[in-house]
PDB file of C-alpha atoms in Angstrom:
ATOM      1  CA  UNK A   1      -3.872 -21.005   3.063  1.00 54.00           C
ATOM      2  CA  UNK A   2      -5.797 -18.036   1.821  1.00 65.00           C
ATOM      3  CA  UNK A   3      -4.895 -14.542   0.702  1.00 92.00           C
ATOM      4  CA  UNK A   4      -1.381 -13.395  -0.062  1.00 95.00           C
ATOM      5  CA  UNK A   5       1.570 -15.008   1.702  1.00 96.00           C
ATOM      6  CA  UNK A   6       5.196 -13.932   1.731  1.00 97.00           C
ATOM      7  CA  UNK A   7       8.360 -15.732   2.788  1.00 97.00           C
ATOM      8  CA  UNK A   8      10.572 -15.125   4.558  1.00 97.00           C
ATOM      9  CA  UNK A   9       8.968 -12.637   6.926  1.00 96.00           C
ATOM     10  CA  UNK A  10      12.358 -11.344   8.035  1.00 96.00           C
ATOM     11  CA  UNK A  11      15.668 -11.407   6.193  1.00 96.00           C
ATOM     12  CA  UNK A  12      19.106 -10.121   7.088  1.00 96.00           C
ATOM     13  CA  UNK A  13      21.664 -10.200   4.321  1.00 93.00           C
ATOM     14  CA  UNK A  14      25.106  -8.871   3.594  1.00 92.00           C
ATOM     15  CA  UNK A  15      25.854  -6.628   0.678  1.00 90.00           C
ATOM     16  CA  UNK A  16      27.489  -9.438  -1.282  1.00 88.00           C
ATOM     17  CA  UNK A  17      24.741 -12.006  -0.709  1.00 89.00           C
ATOM     18  CA  UNK A  18      22.115 -13.224  -3.140  1.00 94.00           C
ATOM     19  CA  UNK A  19      18.678 -13.938  -1.766  1.00 95.00           C
ATOM     20  CA  UNK A  20      15.110 -14.197  -3.025  1.00 97.00           C
ATOM     21  CA  UNK A  21      11.772 -13.094  -1.660  1.00 98.00           C
ATOM     22  CA  UNK A  22       8.767 -15.230  -2.444  1.00 98.00           C
ATOM     23  CA  UNK A  23       5.121 -14.317  -2.740  1.00 98.00           C
ATOM     24  CA  UNK A  24       2.153 -16.574  -3.343  1.00 97.00           C
ATOM     25  CA  UNK A  25      -1.481 -15.627  -3.792  1.00 96.00           C
ATOM     26  CA  UNK A  26      -4.435 -17.967  -3.386  1.00 92.00           C
ATOM     27  CA  UNK A  27      -7.102 -15.571  -4.653  1.00 91.00           C
ATOM     28  CA  UNK A  28      -7.167 -16.461  -8.331  1.00 90.00           C
ATOM     29  CA  UNK A  29      -5.890 -13.014  -9.277  1.00 90.00           C
ATOM     30  CA  UNK A  30      -4.006 -12.267 -12.463  1.00 88.00           C
ATOM     31  CA  UNK A  31      -1.917  -9.272 -11.434  1.00 89.00           C
ATOM     32  CA  UNK A  32       0.870  -9.165  -8.859  1.00 92.00           C
ATOM     33  CA  UNK A  33       3.022  -6.312  -7.625  1.00 92.00           C
ATOM     34  CA  UNK A  34       6.027  -5.509  -5.490  1.00 95.00           C
ATOM     35  CA  UNK A  35       5.911  -2.445  -3.260  1.00 94.00           C
ATOM     36  CA  UNK A  36       8.685  -1.075  -1.075  1.00 95.00           C
ATOM     37  CA  UNK A  37       8.137   0.771   2.180  1.00 92.00           C
ATOM     38  CA  UNK A  38      11.157   2.526   3.602  1.00 91.00           C
ATOM     39  CA  UNK A  39      11.124   4.133   7.027  1.00 84.00           C
ATOM     40  CA  UNK A  40       9.028   7.319   7.114  1.00 78.00           C
ATOM     41  CA  UNK A  41       8.379   7.170   3.373  1.00 85.00           C
ATOM     42  CA  UNK A  42       5.269   6.309   1.366  1.00 88.00           C
ATOM     43  CA  UNK A  43       4.808   2.902  -0.164  1.00 90.00           C
ATOM     44  CA  UNK A  44       6.527   2.880  -3.539  1.00 91.00           C
ATOM     45  CA  UNK A  45       5.440   0.688  -6.415  1.00 90.00           C
ATOM     46  CA  UNK A  46       8.375  -1.292  -7.841  1.00 93.00           C
ATOM     47  CA  UNK A  47       7.016  -3.766 -10.385  1.00 92.00           C
ATOM     48  CA  UNK A  48       3.682  -4.842 -11.850  1.00 88.00           C
ATOM     49  CA  UNK A  49       2.951  -8.165 -13.547  1.00 89.00           C
ATOM     50  CA  UNK A  50      -0.214  -8.865 -15.515  1.00 84.00           C
ATOM     51  CA  UNK A  51      -0.767 -12.461 -16.591  1.00 79.00           C
ATOM     52  CA  UNK A  52       2.924 -13.161 -15.879  1.00 79.00           C
ATOM     53  CA  UNK A  53       4.084 -10.310 -18.092  1.00 81.00           C
ATOM     54  CA  UNK A  54       5.886  -7.359 -16.551  1.00 81.00           C
ATOM     55  CA  UNK A  55       3.897  -4.234 -17.349  1.00 79.00           C
ATOM     56  CA  UNK A  56       5.646  -1.733 -15.135  1.00 78.00           C
ATOM     57  CA  UNK A  57       9.127  -1.197 -13.802  1.00 80.00           C
ATOM     58  CA  UNK A  58       9.155   1.931 -11.710  1.00 79.00           C
ATOM     59  CA  UNK A  59      12.811   2.815 -12.343  1.00 85.00           C
ATOM     60  CA  UNK A  60      14.011   0.127  -9.986  1.00 92.00           C
ATOM     61  CA  UNK A  61      17.784  -0.582  -9.858  1.00 93.00           C
ATOM     62  CA  UNK A  62      18.893  -3.766 -11.563  1.00 93.00           C
ATOM     63  CA  UNK A  63      20.057  -5.259  -8.266  1.00 95.00           C
ATOM     64  CA  UNK A  64      16.345  -6.060  -7.823  1.00 96.00           C
ATOM     65  CA  UNK A  65      15.187  -8.676 -10.311  1.00 95.00           C
ATOM     66  CA  UNK A  66      11.555  -9.818 -10.340  1.00 95.00           C
ATOM     67  CA  UNK A  67      10.296 -13.119 -11.660  1.00 95.00           C
ATOM     68  CA  UNK A  68       6.725 -14.234 -12.202  1.00 94.00           C
ATOM     69  CA  UNK A  69       6.606 -17.886 -13.333  1.00 93.00           C
ATOM     70  CA  UNK A  70       2.813 -18.054 -13.111  1.00 91.00           C
ATOM     71  CA  UNK A  71      -0.109 -15.947 -11.970  1.00 88.00           C
ATOM     72  CA  UNK A  72       0.093 -17.295  -8.419  1.00 93.00           C
ATOM     73  CA  UNK A  73       3.782 -16.796  -7.682  1.00 96.00           C
ATOM     74  CA  UNK A  74       6.052 -13.788  -7.673  1.00 96.00           C
ATOM     75  CA  UNK A  75       9.696 -13.605  -6.694  1.00 97.00           C
ATOM     76  CA  UNK A  76      12.072 -10.751  -6.050  1.00 97.00           C
ATOM     77  CA  UNK A  77      15.689 -11.759  -6.512  1.00 97.00           C
ATOM     78  CA  UNK A  78      18.172  -9.636  -4.619  1.00 96.00           C
ATOM     79  CA  UNK A  79      21.896  -9.268  -5.222  1.00 94.00           C
ATOM     80  CA  UNK A  80      24.589  -6.807  -4.170  1.00 93.00           C
ATOM     81  CA  UNK A  81      22.123  -4.713  -2.233  1.00 94.00           C
ATOM     82  CA  UNK A  82      22.986  -1.545  -0.364  1.00 94.00           C
ATOM     83  CA  UNK A  83      22.143  -0.682   3.251  1.00 94.00           C
ATOM     84  CA  UNK A  84      19.617   1.887   1.987  1.00 93.00           C
ATOM     85  CA  UNK A  85      17.658  -0.987   0.441  1.00 96.00           C
ATOM     86  CA  UNK A  86      16.657  -2.050   3.939  1.00 96.00           C
ATOM     87  CA  UNK A  87      12.876  -1.764   3.984  1.00 96.00           C
ATOM     88  CA  UNK A  88       9.594  -3.634   4.156  1.00 95.00           C
ATOM     89  CA  UNK A  89       8.831  -5.314   0.823  1.00 97.00           C
ATOM     90  CA  UNK A  90       5.157  -5.903   0.215  1.00 96.00           C
ATOM     91  CA  UNK A  91       3.649  -8.222  -2.348  1.00 96.00           C
ATOM     92  CA  UNK A  92       0.188  -7.386  -3.680  1.00 93.00           C
ATOM     93  CA  UNK A  93      -2.273  -9.137  -5.945  1.00 92.00           C
ATOM     94  CA  UNK A  94      -5.400  -8.007  -7.746  1.00 88.00           C
ATOM     95  CA  UNK A  95      -7.761  -9.030 -10.495  1.00 83.00           C
ATOM     96  CA  UNK A  96      -7.008  -7.710 -13.938  1.00 68.00           C
ATOM     97  CA  UNK A  97      -8.332  -5.254 -14.950  1.00 58.00           C
ATOM     98  CA  UNK A  98      -8.125  -3.554 -11.614  1.00 62.00           C
ATOM     99  CA  UNK A  99     -10.901  -1.357 -10.422  1.00 63.00           C
ATOM    100  CA  UNK A 100      -8.850   0.707  -8.037  1.00 57.00           C
ATOM    101  CA  UNK A 101     -11.803   2.377  -6.443  1.00 59.00           C
ATOM    102  CA  UNK A 102     -13.034  -0.891  -5.044  1.00 66.00           C
ATOM    103  CA  UNK A 103      -9.816  -1.428  -3.145  1.00 70.00           C
ATOM    104  CA  UNK A 104      -9.125  -4.548  -5.123  1.00 78.00           C
ATOM    105  CA  UNK A 105      -5.468  -4.787  -4.209  1.00 85.00           C
ATOM    106  CA  UNK A 106      -4.721  -7.363  -1.524  1.00 90.00           C
ATOM    107  CA  UNK A 107      -1.475  -6.985   0.378  1.00 93.00           C
ATOM    108  CA  UNK A 108       0.721  -9.675   1.828  1.00 95.00           C
ATOM    109  CA  UNK A 109       2.253  -9.220   5.301  1.00 94.00           C
ATOM    110  CA  UNK A 110       5.601  -8.165   3.892  1.00 96.00           C
ATOM    111  CA  UNK A 111       9.231  -9.191   4.250  1.00 97.00           C
ATOM    112  CA  UNK A 112      11.308  -7.028   6.562  1.00 96.00           C
ATOM    113  CA  UNK A 113      14.715  -6.832   4.866  1.00 96.00           C
ATOM    114  CA  UNK A 114      17.860  -5.596   6.567  1.00 96.00           C
ATOM    115  CA  UNK A 115      21.024  -5.173   4.529  1.00 95.00           C
ATOM    116  CA  UNK A 116      24.208  -5.079   6.591  1.00 93.00           C
TER     117      UNK A 116
ATOM    118  CA  UNK B   1       7.878  15.289  -5.516  1.00 73.00           C
ATOM    119  CA  UNK B   2       5.341  13.613  -3.282  1.00 85.00           C
ATOM    120  CA  UNK B   3       1.871  13.689  -4.806  1.00 92.00           C
ATOM    121  CA  UNK B   4      -0.005  12.355  -1.781  1.00 95.00           C
ATOM    122  CA  UNK B   5       0.840  13.670   1.667  1.00 95.00           C
ATOM    123  CA  UNK B   6      -0.242  12.821   5.150  1.00 96.00           C
ATOM    124  CA  UNK B   7       1.280  15.561   7.245  1.00 92.00           C
ATOM    125  CA  UNK B   8       0.481  14.083  10.639  1.00 95.00           C
ATOM    126  CA  UNK B   9       2.697  11.091  11.401  1.00 94.00           C
ATOM    127  CA  UNK B  10       0.665  10.275  14.494  1.00 96.00           C
ATOM    128  CA  UNK B  11      -2.669  11.002  16.150  1.00 97.00           C
ATOM    129  CA  UNK B  12      -3.973  10.102  19.600  1.00 98.00           C
ATOM    130  CA  UNK B  13      -7.727  10.052  20.330  1.00 98.00           C
ATOM    131  CA  UNK B  14      -9.860   9.109  23.299  1.00 98.00           C
ATOM    132  CA  UNK B  15     -12.056   6.035  22.892  1.00 98.00           C
ATOM    133  CA  UNK B  16     -15.573   7.003  21.847  1.00 97.00           C
ATOM    134  CA  UNK B  17     -14.509  10.314  20.340  1.00 98.00           C
ATOM    135  CA  UNK B  18     -14.089  11.145  16.658  1.00 98.00           C
ATOM    136  CA  UNK B  19     -10.805  10.448  14.859  1.00 98.00           C
ATOM    137  CA  UNK B  20     -10.035  12.613  11.844  1.00 98.00           C
ATOM    138  CA  UNK B  21      -7.176  11.660   9.564  1.00 98.00           C
ATOM    139  CA  UNK B  22      -6.151  14.053   6.819  1.00 98.00           C
ATOM    140  CA  UNK B  23      -4.596  13.675   3.414  1.00 98.00           C
ATOM    141  CA  UNK B  24      -3.585  16.217   0.760  1.00 98.00           C
ATOM    142  CA  UNK B  25      -2.783  15.609  -2.873  1.00 97.00           C
ATOM    143  CA  UNK B  26      -1.356  17.635  -5.695  1.00 95.00           C
ATOM    144  CA  UNK B  27      -2.430  15.865  -8.905  1.00 92.00           C
ATOM    145  CA  UNK B  28      -5.917  16.826 -10.078  1.00 91.00           C
ATOM    146  CA  UNK B  29      -5.917  13.810 -12.436  1.00 89.00           C
ATOM    147  CA  UNK B  30      -6.471  11.334  -9.608  1.00 90.00           C
ATOM    148  CA  UNK B  31      -9.918   9.803  -9.948  1.00 86.00           C
ATOM    149  CA  UNK B  32     -10.153   7.536  -6.903  1.00 89.00           C
ATOM    150  CA  UNK B  33      -8.952   7.938  -3.363  1.00 93.00           C
ATOM    151  CA  UNK B  34      -8.585   5.087  -0.934  1.00 93.00           C
ATOM    152  CA  UNK B  35      -7.798   4.540   2.712  1.00 95.00           C
ATOM    153  CA  UNK B  36      -5.910   1.487   3.883  1.00 95.00           C
ATOM    154  CA  UNK B  37      -5.382   0.331   7.447  1.00 96.00           C
ATOM    155  CA  UNK B  38      -2.281  -1.527   8.601  1.00 94.00           C
ATOM    156  CA  UNK B  39      -1.720  -3.449  11.804  1.00 94.00           C
ATOM    157  CA  UNK B  40       1.813  -4.416  12.886  1.00 89.00           C
ATOM    158  CA  UNK B  41       3.190  -7.490  11.101  1.00 84.00           C
ATOM    159  CA  UNK B  42       0.325  -7.430   8.600  1.00 89.00           C
ATOM    160  CA  UNK B  43      -0.083  -5.951   5.144  1.00 91.00           C
ATOM    161  CA  UNK B  44      -2.377  -2.965   4.580  1.00 93.00           C
ATOM    162  CA  UNK B  45      -6.049  -3.799   4.131  1.00 92.00           C
ATOM    163  CA  UNK B  46      -8.566  -1.776   2.198  1.00 91.00           C
ATOM    164  CA  UNK B  47     -10.908   0.306   4.350  1.00 94.00           C
ATOM    165  CA  UNK B  48     -12.944   2.706   2.244  1.00 94.00           C
ATOM    166  CA  UNK B  49     -12.691   4.666  -0.986  1.00 91.00           C
ATOM    167  CA  UNK B  50     -14.272   7.596  -2.749  1.00 93.00           C
ATOM    168  CA  UNK B  51     -14.623   8.531  -6.389  1.00 90.00           C
ATOM    169  CA  UNK B  52     -13.544  11.987  -7.451  1.00 91.00           C
ATOM    170  CA  UNK B  53     -17.109  12.706  -8.575  1.00 92.00           C
ATOM    171  CA  UNK B  54     -18.374  12.412  -5.003  1.00 94.00           C
ATOM    172  CA  UNK B  55     -17.699  14.448  -1.905  1.00 96.00           C
ATOM    173  CA  UNK B  56     -18.669  11.923   0.740  1.00 97.00           C
ATOM    174  CA  UNK B  57     -18.767   8.177   1.197  1.00 96.00           C
ATOM    175  CA  UNK B  58     -19.903   6.465   4.364  1.00 97.00           C
ATOM    176  CA  UNK B  59     -19.485   2.901   5.568  1.00 95.00           C
ATOM    177  CA  UNK B  60     -20.545   2.253   9.120  1.00 97.00           C
ATOM    178  CA  UNK B  61     -18.298   4.154  11.502  1.00 98.00           C
ATOM    179  CA  UNK B  62     -16.064   5.306   8.659  1.00 98.00           C
ATOM    180  CA  UNK B  63     -16.731   8.323   6.439  1.00 98.00           C
ATOM    181  CA  UNK B  64     -14.422   9.788   3.847  1.00 97.00           C
ATOM    182  CA  UNK B  65     -14.830  13.388   2.721  1.00 98.00           C
ATOM    183  CA  UNK B  66     -13.328  14.799  -0.458  1.00 97.00           C
ATOM    184  CA  UNK B  67     -12.751  18.493  -1.117  1.00 97.00           C
ATOM    185  CA  UNK B  68     -11.521  18.681  -4.681  1.00 95.00           C
ATOM    186  CA  UNK B  69     -11.028  22.424  -4.744  1.00 95.00           C
ATOM    187  CA  UNK B  70      -8.687  22.120  -1.778  1.00 97.00           C
ATOM    188  CA  UNK B  71      -7.229  18.812  -2.992  1.00 97.00           C
ATOM    189  CA  UNK B  72      -7.898  17.434   0.442  1.00 97.00           C
ATOM    190  CA  UNK B  73      -9.561  14.359   1.826  1.00 97.00           C
ATOM    191  CA  UNK B  74     -10.223  13.178   5.316  1.00 98.00           C
ATOM    192  CA  UNK B  75     -11.250   9.989   7.060  1.00 98.00           C
ATOM    193  CA  UNK B  76     -13.598  10.271  10.011  1.00 98.00           C
ATOM    194  CA  UNK B  77     -13.992   7.406  12.456  1.00 98.00           C
ATOM    195  CA  UNK B  78     -16.784   7.745  14.964  1.00 97.00           C
ATOM    196  CA  UNK B  79     -16.976   6.472  17.579  1.00 98.00           C
ATOM    197  CA  UNK B  80     -13.319   5.491  17.799  1.00 98.00           C
ATOM    198  CA  UNK B  81     -12.567   2.081  19.272  1.00 97.00           C
ATOM    199  CA  UNK B  82      -9.319   0.572  20.609  1.00 96.00           C
ATOM    200  CA  UNK B  83      -9.235  -1.820  17.633  1.00 96.00           C
ATOM    201  CA  UNK B  84      -8.937   1.175  15.342  1.00 98.00           C
ATOM    202  CA  UNK B  85      -5.383   1.730  16.576  1.00 98.00           C
ATOM    203  CA  UNK B  86      -3.278   1.168  13.445  1.00 97.00           C
ATOM    204  CA  UNK B  87      -1.406   3.001  10.714  1.00 96.00           C
ATOM    205  CA  UNK B  88      -3.714   4.534   8.118  1.00 97.00           C
ATOM    206  CA  UNK B  89      -2.537   5.125   4.552  1.00 96.00           C
ATOM    207  CA  UNK B  90      -4.176   7.426   2.090  1.00 96.00           C
ATOM    208  CA  UNK B  91      -3.790   6.430  -1.581  1.00 93.00           C
ATOM    209  CA  UNK B  92      -4.850   7.791  -4.957  1.00 92.00           C
ATOM    210  CA  UNK B  93      -5.194   6.259  -8.403  1.00 86.00           C
ATOM    211  CA  UNK B  94      -5.177   7.534 -11.965  1.00 78.00           C
ATOM    212  CA  UNK B  95      -7.975   6.927 -14.470  1.00 74.00           C
ATOM    213  CA  UNK B  96      -5.623   5.016 -16.724  1.00 61.00           C
ATOM    214  CA  UNK B  97      -3.110   2.553 -15.383  1.00 54.00           C
ATOM    215  CA  UNK B  98      -5.380   2.235 -12.418  1.00 56.00           C
ATOM    216  CA  UNK B  99      -3.195  -0.498 -11.014  1.00 65.00           C
ATOM    217  CA  UNK B 100      -0.737   2.095  -9.811  1.00 75.00           C
ATOM    218  CA  UNK B 101      -1.670   3.519  -6.449  1.00 85.00           C
ATOM    219  CA  UNK B 102       0.197   6.514  -5.054  1.00 89.00           C
ATOM    220  CA  UNK B 103       0.430   6.360  -1.275  1.00 93.00           C
ATOM    221  CA  UNK B 104       0.947   8.845   1.506  1.00 94.00           C
ATOM    222  CA  UNK B 105       3.412   8.223   4.319  1.00 93.00           C
ATOM    223  CA  UNK B 106       0.787   7.000   6.743  1.00 94.00           C
ATOM    224  CA  UNK B 107      -0.601   8.261  10.057  1.00 96.00           C
ATOM    225  CA  UNK B 108      -0.344   6.167  13.221  1.00 97.00           C
ATOM    226  CA  UNK B 109      -3.644   6.373  15.080  1.00 98.00           C
ATOM    227  CA  UNK B 110      -3.738   5.436  18.759  1.00 98.00           C
ATOM    228  CA  UNK B 111      -7.066   5.118  20.538  1.00 98.00           C
ATOM    229  CA  UNK B 112      -6.736   5.553  24.286  1.00 96.00           C
ATOM    230  CA  UNK B 113      -9.205   3.778  26.586  1.00 91.00           C
TER     231      UNK B 113
END
């Protein structure tokens, strides 16, 4: 496989469930990110990892817990979510350092999450 | 407060005509502006970008114009093709911490045959 892959593509979970989103990149990049896209809102950056170290947490509630075991894999662990957390969660990878102007961020297809 | 805004949620254009997508921003510190294109069930893909020191960048059918005094940029697609139907996101980046992109809400472009 090439590029950035995400599993599952769709997830429905109850508010008391614990689930995890997985992202894998096959591009040899060193930085990975989680973005959230809620309905009719801009994409919001959640977390940034550089060389497996978290370098940014954009004031994300603790019910979202990221994990980056290596430069190719990124997880987002979910627990006790709220219905308003229903959104499209996008994983992104890029080389580090990023040259933003070159559009060096590569997006995965996203996981559509519904919290019931 | 939203720093990057795309005020048109949707746009419909006849095939072969010009599509113009608009984006406004509020932070004069942004140094790069990017356009991403997103098809259903896929992640956004990079389309074209422009540095804040330029006012125009062209790549084939796609041209991005930047008006810094108005804090406004636009994406022109000419001629428009049915495959251009997608959601287009405008994004901006800071000089430092360039990994953080600030996105607009997106504009859904539909090209009618």
